[in-house]
Coordinates of N, CA and C and ligand atoms in Angstrom, one line a residue:
X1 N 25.4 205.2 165.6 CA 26.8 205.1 165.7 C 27.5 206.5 165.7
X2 N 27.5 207.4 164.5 CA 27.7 208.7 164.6 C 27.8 209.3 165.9
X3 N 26.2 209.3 166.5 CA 26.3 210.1 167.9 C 27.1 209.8 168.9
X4 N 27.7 208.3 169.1 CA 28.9 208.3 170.1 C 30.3 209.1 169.7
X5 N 30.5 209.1 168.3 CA 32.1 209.4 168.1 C 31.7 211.1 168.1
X6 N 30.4 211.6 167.9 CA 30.5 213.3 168.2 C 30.8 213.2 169.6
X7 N 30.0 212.7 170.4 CA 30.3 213.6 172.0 C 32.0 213.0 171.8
X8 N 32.1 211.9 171.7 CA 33.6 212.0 171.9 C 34.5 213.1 171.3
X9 N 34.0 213.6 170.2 CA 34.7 214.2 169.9 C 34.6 215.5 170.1
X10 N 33.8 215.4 170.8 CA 33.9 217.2 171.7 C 34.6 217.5 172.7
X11 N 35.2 216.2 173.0 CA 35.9 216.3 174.4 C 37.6 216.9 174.3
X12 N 37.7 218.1 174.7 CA 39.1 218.8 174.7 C 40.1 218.0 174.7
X13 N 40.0 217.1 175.8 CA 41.2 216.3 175.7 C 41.9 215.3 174.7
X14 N 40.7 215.1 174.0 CA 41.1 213.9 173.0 C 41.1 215.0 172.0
X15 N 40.5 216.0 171.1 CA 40.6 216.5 170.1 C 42.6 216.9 170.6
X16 N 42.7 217.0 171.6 CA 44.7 217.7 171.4 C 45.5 216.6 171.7
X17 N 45.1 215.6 172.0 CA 46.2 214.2 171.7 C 45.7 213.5 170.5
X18 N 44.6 213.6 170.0 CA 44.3 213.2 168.4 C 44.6 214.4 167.0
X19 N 45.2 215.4 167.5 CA 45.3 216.4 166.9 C 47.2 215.7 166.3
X20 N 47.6 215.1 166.8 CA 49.1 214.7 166.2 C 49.4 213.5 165.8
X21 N 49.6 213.7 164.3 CA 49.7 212.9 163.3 C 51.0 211.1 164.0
X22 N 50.3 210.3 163.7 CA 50.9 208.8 164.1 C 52.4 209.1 163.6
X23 N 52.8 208.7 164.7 CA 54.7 208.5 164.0 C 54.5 207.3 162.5
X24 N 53.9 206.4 163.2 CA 54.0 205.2 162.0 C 53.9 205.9 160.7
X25 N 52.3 206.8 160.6 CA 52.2 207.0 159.6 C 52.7 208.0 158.7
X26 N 53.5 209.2 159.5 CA 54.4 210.2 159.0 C 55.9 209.4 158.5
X27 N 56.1 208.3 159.0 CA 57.6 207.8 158.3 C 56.7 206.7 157.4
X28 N 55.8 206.3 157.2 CA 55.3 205.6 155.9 C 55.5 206.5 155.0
X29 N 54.3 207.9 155.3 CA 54.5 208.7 154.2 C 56.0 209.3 153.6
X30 N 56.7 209.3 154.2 CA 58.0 209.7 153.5 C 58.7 208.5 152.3
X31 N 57.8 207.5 152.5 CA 58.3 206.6 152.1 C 57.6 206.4 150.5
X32 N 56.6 207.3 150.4 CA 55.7 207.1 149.4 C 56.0 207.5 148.2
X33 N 56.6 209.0 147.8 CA 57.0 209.2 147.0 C 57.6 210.7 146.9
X34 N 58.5 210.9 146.1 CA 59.3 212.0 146.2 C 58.4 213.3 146.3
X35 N 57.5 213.2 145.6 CA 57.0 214.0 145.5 C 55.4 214.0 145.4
X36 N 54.8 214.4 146.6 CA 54.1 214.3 146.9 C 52.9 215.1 146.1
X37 N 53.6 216.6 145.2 CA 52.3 217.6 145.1 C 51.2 217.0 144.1
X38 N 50.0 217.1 144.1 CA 49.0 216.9 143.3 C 48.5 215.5 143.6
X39 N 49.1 214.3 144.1 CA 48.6 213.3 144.2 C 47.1 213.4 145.0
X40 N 46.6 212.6 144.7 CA 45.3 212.3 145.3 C 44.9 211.5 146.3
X41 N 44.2 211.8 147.6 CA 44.4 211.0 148.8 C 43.1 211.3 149.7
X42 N 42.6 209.8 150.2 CA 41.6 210.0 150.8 C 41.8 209.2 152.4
X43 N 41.4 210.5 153.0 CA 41.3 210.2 154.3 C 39.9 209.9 155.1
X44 N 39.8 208.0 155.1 CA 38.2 207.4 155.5 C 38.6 207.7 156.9
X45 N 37.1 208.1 157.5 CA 37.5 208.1 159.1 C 38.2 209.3 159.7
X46 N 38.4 210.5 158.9 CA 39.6 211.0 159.0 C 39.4 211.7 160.6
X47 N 38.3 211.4 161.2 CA 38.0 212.0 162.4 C 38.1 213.3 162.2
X48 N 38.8 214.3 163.4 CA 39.0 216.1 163.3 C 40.5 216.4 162.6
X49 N 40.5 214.9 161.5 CA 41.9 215.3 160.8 C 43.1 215.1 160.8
X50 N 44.0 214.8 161.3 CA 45.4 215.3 161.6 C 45.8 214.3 160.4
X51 N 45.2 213.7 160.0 CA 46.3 213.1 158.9 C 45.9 213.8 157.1
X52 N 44.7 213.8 157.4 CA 44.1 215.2 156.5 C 45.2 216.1 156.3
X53 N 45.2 216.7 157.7 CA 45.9 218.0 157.9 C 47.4 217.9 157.0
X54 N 47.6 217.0 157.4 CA 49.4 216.7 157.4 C 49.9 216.8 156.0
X55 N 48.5 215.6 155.1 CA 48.6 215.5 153.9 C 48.6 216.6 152.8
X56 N 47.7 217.5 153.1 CA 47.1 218.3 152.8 C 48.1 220.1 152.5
X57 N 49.4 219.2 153.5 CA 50.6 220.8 154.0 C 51.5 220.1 152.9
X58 N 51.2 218.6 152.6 CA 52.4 218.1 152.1 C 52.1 218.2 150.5
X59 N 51.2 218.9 150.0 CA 50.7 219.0 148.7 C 49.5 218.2 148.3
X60 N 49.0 217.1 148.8 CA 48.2 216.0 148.5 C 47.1 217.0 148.3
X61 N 46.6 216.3 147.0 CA 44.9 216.7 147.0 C 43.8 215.9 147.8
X62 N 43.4 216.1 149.1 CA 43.1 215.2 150.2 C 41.6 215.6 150.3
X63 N 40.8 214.3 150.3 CA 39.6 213.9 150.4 C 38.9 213.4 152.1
X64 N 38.5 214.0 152.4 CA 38.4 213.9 154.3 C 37.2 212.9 154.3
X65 N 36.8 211.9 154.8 CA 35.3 211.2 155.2 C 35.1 210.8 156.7
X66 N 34.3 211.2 157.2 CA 33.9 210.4 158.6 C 32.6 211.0 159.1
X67 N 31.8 210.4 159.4 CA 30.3 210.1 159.9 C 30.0 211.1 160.8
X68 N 31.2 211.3 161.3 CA 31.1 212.5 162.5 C 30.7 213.7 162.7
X69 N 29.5 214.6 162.7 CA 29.7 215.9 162.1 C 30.4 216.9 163.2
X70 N 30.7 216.2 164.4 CA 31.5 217.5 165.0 C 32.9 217.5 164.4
X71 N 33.2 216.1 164.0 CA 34.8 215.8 163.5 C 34.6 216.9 162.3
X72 N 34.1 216.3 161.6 CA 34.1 217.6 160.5 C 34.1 218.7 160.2
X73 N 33.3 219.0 161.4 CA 32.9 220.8 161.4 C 34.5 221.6 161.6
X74 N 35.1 220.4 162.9 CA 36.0 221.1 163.2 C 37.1 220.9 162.6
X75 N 37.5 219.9 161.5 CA 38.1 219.9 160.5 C 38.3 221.2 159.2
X76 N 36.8 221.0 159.0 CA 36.2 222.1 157.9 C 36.5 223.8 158.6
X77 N 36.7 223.7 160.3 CA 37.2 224.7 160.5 C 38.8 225.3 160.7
X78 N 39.0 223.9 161.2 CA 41.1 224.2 160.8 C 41.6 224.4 159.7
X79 N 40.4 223.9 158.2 CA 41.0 224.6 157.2 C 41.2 225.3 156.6
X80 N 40.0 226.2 157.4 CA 39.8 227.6 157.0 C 40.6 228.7 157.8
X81 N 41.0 227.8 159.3 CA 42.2 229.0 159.8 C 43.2 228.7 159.3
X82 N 43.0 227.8 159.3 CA 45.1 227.2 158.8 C 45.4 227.6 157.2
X83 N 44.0 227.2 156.4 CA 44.3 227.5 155.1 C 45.1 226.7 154.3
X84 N 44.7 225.3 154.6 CA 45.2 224.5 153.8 C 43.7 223.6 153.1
X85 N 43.7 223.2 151.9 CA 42.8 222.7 151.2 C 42.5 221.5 151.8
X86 N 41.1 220.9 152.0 CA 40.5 219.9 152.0 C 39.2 219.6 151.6
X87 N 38.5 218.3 150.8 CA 37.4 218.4 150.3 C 36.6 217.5 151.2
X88 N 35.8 217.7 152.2 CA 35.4 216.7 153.6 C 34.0 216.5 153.0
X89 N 33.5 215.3 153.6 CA 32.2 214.6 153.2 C 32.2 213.8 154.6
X90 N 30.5 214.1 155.1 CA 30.0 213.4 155.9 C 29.5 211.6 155.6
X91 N 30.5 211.0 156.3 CA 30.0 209.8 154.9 C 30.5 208.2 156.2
X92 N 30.4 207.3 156.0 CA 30.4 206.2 157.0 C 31.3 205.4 155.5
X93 N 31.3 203.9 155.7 CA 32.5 203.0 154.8 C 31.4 203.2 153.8
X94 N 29.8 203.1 153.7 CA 29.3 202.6 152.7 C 29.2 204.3 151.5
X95 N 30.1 205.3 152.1 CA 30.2 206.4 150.7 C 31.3 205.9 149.4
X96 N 32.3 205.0 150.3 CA 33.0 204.2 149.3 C 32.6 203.7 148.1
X97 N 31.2 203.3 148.4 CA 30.2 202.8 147.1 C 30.5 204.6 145.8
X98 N 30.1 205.2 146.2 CA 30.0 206.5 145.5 C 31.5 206.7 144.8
X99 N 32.4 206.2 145.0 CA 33.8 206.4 144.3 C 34.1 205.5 143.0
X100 N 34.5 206.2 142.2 CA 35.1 205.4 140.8 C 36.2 204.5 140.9
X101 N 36.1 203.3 139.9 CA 37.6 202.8 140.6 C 38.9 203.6 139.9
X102 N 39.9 203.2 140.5 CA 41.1 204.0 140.5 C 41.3 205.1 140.5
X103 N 41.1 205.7 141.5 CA 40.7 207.6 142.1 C 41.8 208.1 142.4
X104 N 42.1 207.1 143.5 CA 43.4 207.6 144.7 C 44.6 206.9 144.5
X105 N 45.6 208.0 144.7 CA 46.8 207.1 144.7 C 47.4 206.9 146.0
X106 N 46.8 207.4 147.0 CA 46.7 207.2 148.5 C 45.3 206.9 149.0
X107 N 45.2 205.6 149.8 CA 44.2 205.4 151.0 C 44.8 205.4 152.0
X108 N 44.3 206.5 153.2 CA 44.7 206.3 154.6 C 43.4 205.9 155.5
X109 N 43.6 204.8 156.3 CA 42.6 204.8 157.2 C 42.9 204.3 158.6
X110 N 43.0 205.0 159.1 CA 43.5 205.0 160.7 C 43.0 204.5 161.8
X111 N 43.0 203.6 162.4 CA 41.8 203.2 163.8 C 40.7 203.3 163.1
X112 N 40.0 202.7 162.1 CA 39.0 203.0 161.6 C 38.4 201.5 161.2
X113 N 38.4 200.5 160.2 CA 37.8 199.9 159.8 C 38.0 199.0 161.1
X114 N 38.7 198.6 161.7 CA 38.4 198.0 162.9 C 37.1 197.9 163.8
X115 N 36.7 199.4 163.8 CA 35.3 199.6 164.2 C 33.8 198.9 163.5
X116 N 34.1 197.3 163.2 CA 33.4 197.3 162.2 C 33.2 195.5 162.2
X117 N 32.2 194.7 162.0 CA 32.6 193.1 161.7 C 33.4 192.7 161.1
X118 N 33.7 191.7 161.4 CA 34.9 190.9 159.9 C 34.4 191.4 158.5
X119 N 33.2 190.9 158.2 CA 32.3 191.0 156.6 C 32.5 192.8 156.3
X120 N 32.5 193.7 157.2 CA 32.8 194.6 156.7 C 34.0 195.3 156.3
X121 N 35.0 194.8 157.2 CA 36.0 195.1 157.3 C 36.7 194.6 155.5
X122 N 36.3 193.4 155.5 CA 36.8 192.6 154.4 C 36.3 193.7 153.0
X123 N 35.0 194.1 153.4 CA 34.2 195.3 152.0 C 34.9 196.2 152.1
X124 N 35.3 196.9 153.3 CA 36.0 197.9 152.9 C 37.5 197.5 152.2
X125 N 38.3 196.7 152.3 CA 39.6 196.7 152.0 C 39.3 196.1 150.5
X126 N 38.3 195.4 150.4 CA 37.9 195.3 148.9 C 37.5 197.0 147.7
X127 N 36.8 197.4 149.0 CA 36.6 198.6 148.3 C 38.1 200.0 147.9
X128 N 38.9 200.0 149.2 CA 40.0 200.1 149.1 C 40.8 200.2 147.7
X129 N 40.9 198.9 147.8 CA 41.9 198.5 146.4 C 41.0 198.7 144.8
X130 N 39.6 198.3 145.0 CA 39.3 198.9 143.5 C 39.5 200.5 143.6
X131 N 39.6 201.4 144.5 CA 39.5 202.4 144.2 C 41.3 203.6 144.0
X132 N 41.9 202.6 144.4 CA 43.4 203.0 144.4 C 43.5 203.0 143.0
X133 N 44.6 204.0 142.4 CA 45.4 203.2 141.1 C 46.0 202.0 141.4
X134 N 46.5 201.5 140.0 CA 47.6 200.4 140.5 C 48.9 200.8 140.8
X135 N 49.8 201.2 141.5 CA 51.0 201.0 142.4 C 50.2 202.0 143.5
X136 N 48.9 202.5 143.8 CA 48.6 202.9 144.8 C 49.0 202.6 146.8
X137 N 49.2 203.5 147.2 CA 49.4 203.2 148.5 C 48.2 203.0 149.5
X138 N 48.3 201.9 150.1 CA 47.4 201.9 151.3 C 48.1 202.3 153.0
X139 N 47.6 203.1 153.4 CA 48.3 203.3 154.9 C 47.0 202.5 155.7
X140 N 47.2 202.1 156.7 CA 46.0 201.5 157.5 C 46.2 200.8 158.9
X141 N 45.4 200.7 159.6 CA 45.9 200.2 161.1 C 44.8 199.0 161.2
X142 N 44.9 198.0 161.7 CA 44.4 197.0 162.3 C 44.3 196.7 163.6
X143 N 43.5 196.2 164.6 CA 43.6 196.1 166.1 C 44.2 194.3 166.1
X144 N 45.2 194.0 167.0 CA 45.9 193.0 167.3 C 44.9 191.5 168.4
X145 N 45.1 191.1 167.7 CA 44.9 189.9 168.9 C 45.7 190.2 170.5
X146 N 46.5 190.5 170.3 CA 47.4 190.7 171.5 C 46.9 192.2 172.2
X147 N 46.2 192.6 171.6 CA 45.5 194.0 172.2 C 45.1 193.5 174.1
X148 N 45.4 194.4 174.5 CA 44.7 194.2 176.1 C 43.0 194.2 176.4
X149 N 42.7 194.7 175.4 CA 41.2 195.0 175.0 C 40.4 193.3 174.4
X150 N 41.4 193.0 173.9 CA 41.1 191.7 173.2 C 40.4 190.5 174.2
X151 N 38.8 190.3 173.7 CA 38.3 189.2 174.7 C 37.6 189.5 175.3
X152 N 37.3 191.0 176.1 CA 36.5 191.7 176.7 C 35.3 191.9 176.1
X153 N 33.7 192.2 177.4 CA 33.0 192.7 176.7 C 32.2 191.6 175.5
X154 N 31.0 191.6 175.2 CA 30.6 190.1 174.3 C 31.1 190.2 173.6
X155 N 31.1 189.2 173.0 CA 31.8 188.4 171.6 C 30.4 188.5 170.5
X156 N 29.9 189.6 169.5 CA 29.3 189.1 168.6 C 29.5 188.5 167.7
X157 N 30.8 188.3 167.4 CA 31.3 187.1 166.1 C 32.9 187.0 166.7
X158 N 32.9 185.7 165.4 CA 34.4 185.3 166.3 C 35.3 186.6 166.5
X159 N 35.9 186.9 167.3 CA 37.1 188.4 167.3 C 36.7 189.6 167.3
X160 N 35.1 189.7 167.6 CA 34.4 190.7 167.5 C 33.6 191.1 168.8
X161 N 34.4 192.4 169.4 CA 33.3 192.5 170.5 C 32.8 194.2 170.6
X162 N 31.7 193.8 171.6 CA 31.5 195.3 172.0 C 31.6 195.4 173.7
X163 N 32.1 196.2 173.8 CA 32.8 196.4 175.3 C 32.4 198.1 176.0
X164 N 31.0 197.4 176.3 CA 30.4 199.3 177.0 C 31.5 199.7 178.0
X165 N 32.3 199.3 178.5 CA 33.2 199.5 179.9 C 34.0 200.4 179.2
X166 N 34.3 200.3 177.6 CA 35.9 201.2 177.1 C 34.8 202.0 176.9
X167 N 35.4 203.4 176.6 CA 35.2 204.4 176.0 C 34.5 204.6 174.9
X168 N 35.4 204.3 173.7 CA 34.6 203.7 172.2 C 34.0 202.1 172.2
X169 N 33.6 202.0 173.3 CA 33.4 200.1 173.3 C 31.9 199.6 172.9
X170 N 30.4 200.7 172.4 CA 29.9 200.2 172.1 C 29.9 200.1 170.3
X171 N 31.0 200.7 170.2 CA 31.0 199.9 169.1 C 31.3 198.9 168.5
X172 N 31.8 197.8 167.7 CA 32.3 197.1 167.8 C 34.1 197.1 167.3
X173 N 34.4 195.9 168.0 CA 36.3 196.5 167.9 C 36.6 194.7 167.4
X174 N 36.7 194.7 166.2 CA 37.4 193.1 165.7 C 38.9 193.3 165.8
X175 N 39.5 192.2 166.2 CA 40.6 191.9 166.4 C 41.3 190.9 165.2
X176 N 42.3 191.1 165.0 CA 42.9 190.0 164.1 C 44.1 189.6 164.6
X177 N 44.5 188.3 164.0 CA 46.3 188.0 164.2 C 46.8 188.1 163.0
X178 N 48.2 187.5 162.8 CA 48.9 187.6 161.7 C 48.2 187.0 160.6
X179 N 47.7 185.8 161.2 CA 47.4 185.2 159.4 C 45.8 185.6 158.5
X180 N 45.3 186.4 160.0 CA 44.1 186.7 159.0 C 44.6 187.8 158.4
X181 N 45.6 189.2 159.0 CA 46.2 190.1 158.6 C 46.8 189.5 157.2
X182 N 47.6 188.8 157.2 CA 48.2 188.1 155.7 C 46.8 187.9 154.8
X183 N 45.8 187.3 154.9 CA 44.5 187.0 154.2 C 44.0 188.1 153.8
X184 N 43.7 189.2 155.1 CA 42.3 190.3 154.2 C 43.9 191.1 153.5
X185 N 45.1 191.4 153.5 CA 45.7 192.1 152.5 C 46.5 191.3 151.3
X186 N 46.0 189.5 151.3 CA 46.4 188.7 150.2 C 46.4 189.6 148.6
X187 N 45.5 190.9 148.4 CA 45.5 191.6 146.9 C 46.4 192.5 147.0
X188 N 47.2 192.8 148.0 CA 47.7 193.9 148.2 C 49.3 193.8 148.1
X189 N 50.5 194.3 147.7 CA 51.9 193.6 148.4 C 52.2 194.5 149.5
X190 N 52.6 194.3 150.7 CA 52.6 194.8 151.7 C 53.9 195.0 152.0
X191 N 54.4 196.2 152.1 CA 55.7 196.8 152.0 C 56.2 197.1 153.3
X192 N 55.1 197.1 154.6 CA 55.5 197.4 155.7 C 54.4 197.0 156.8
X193 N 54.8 195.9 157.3 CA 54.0 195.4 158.2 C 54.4 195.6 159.8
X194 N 53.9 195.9 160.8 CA 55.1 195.9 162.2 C 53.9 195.8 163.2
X195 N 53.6 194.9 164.3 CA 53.0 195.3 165.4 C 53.4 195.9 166.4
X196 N 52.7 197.0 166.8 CA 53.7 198.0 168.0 C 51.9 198.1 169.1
X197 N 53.0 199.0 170.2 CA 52.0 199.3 170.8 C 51.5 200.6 170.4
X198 N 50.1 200.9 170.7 CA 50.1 202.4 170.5 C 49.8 203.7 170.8
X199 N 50.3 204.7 170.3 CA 50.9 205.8 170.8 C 50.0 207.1 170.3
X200 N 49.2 207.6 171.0 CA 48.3 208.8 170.4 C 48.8 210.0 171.2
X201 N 49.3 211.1 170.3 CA 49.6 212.4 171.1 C 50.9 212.1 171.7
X202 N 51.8 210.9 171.4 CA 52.9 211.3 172.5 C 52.3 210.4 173.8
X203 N 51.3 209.8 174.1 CA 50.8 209.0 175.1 C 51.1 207.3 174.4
X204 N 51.9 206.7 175.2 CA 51.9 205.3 175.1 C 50.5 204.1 175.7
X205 N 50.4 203.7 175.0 CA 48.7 203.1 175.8 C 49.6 201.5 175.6
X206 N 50.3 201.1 176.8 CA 50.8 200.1 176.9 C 49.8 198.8 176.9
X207 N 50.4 198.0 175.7 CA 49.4 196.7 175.4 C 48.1 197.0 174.6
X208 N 48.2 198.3 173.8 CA 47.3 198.0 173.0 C 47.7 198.0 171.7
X209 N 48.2 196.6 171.4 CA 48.6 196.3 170.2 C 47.8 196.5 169.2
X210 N 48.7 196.9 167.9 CA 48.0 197.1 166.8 C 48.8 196.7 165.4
X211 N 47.9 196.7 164.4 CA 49.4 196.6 163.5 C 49.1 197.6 162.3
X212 N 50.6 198.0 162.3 CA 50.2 199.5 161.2 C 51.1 198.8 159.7
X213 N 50.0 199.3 158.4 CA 50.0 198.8 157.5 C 50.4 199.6 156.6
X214 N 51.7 199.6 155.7 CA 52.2 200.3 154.4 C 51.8 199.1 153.6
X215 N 51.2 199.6 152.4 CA 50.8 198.5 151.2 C 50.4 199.5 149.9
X216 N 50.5 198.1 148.8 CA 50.7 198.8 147.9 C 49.5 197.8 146.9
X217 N 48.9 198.6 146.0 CA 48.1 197.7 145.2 C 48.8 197.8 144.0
Ligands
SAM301 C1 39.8 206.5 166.6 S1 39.1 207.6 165.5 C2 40.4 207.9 164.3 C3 40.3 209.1 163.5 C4 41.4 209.4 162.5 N1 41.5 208.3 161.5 C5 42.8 209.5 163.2 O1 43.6 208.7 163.1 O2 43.0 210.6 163.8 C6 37.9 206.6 164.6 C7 37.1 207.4 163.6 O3 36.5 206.5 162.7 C8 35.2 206.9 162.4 N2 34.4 205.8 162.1 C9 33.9 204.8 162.9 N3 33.2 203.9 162.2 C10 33.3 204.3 160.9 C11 32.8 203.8 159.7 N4 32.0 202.7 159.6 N5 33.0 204.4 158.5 C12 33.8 205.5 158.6 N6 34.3 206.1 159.7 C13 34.0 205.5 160.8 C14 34.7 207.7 163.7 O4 33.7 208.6 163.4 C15 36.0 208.3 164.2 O5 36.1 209.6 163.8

């Protein structure tokens, strides 16, 4: 799995439209707390960063993970020009195991657990919440039933496919609606729920619904 998301992520084009931080998730974070410095924040998946990045200028003590070692390298390298702190680990959902509970008082996880079956998806948001404090924030994205992508490509479990035709499509891309969304964040109170389409770099990818998640444990 790793070796698909490196070549992708060597590719020029996507590191500079993945290089800028989600609108959704720059007006969640404002929303998080006055003050941001010292708080503790882990960015699963963080790919080549940008929400790392963002966290990281905004005082957070930010914890980077993703499987990817080019994502990393070149993370581990913007921090050394930019000179902003980050502590990165090469790691997939199952480094979650390696975390104490109540660590973070941010989880962000961006286009990430999606890549994944239902049964994991569900481990990770279990893993999630034991590892948050209690009024901890969850930031997080979900892929939509209404996605254009949705239905393509086999089906290896219900809402679950792999679609060699997309880009990232041999991996697997589960889909949810509302009420399973209501279900896997039933531990959570969910302070901001919205399905939009979405937007990387300032590019609109019309109909590829998603839903972006403020929550709170
Ligand atoms: C679409 S990118 C999003 C990157 C970043 N979160 C962002 O918003 O810029 C998806 C990332 O998830 C990572 N990923 C895929 N499956 C994963 C898994 N099981 N555990 C952790 N990260 C995973 C990939 O390596 C890739 O960097």
């Amino acid at each position: 799995m790793p070796q698909k998301w490196d070549e992708l992520w060597k590719n020029s084009d996507k590191i500079k439209r993945w290089s800028i931080p989600d609108y959704h998730f720059t007006d969640y974070i404002m929303e998080v707390e006055n003050n941001f410095n010292q708080l503790k924040a882990l960015d699963m998946g963080c790919g080549i960063g940008r929400h790392s990045e963002y966290l990281a200028k905004k005082g957070f003590i930010v914890t980077a993970v993703d499987p990817s070692l080019t994502a990393i390298n070149y993370l581990q390298q913007k921090s050394i020009d930019e000179n902003f702190p980050v502590q990165i680990f090469q790691g997939d959902l199952t480094w979650l195991k390696s975390v104490e509970d109540n660590s973070f008082d941010l989880v962000v996880s961006w286009n990430v657990i999606y890549h994944n079956t239902l049964s994991e998806l569900e481990d990770a948001l279990k893993e999630f919440y034991r590892i948050l404090v209690t009024g901890g924030k969850l930031l997080l994205t979900l892929n939509s039933t209404n996605n254009i992508h949705y239905g393509k490509g086999i089906e290896i479990e219900r809402n679950t496919f792999i679609n060699q035709k997309k880009l990232d499509g041999e991996h697997p891309h589960h889909y949810s609606d509302k009420d399973e969304v209501d279900r896997l964040l039933r531990n959570f109170k969910v302070l901001c729920l919205s399905e939009d389409e979405e937007e990387v770099g300032g590019k609109l990818f019309k109909d590829r619904w998603h839903w972006y998640i403020f929550a709170q444990k």
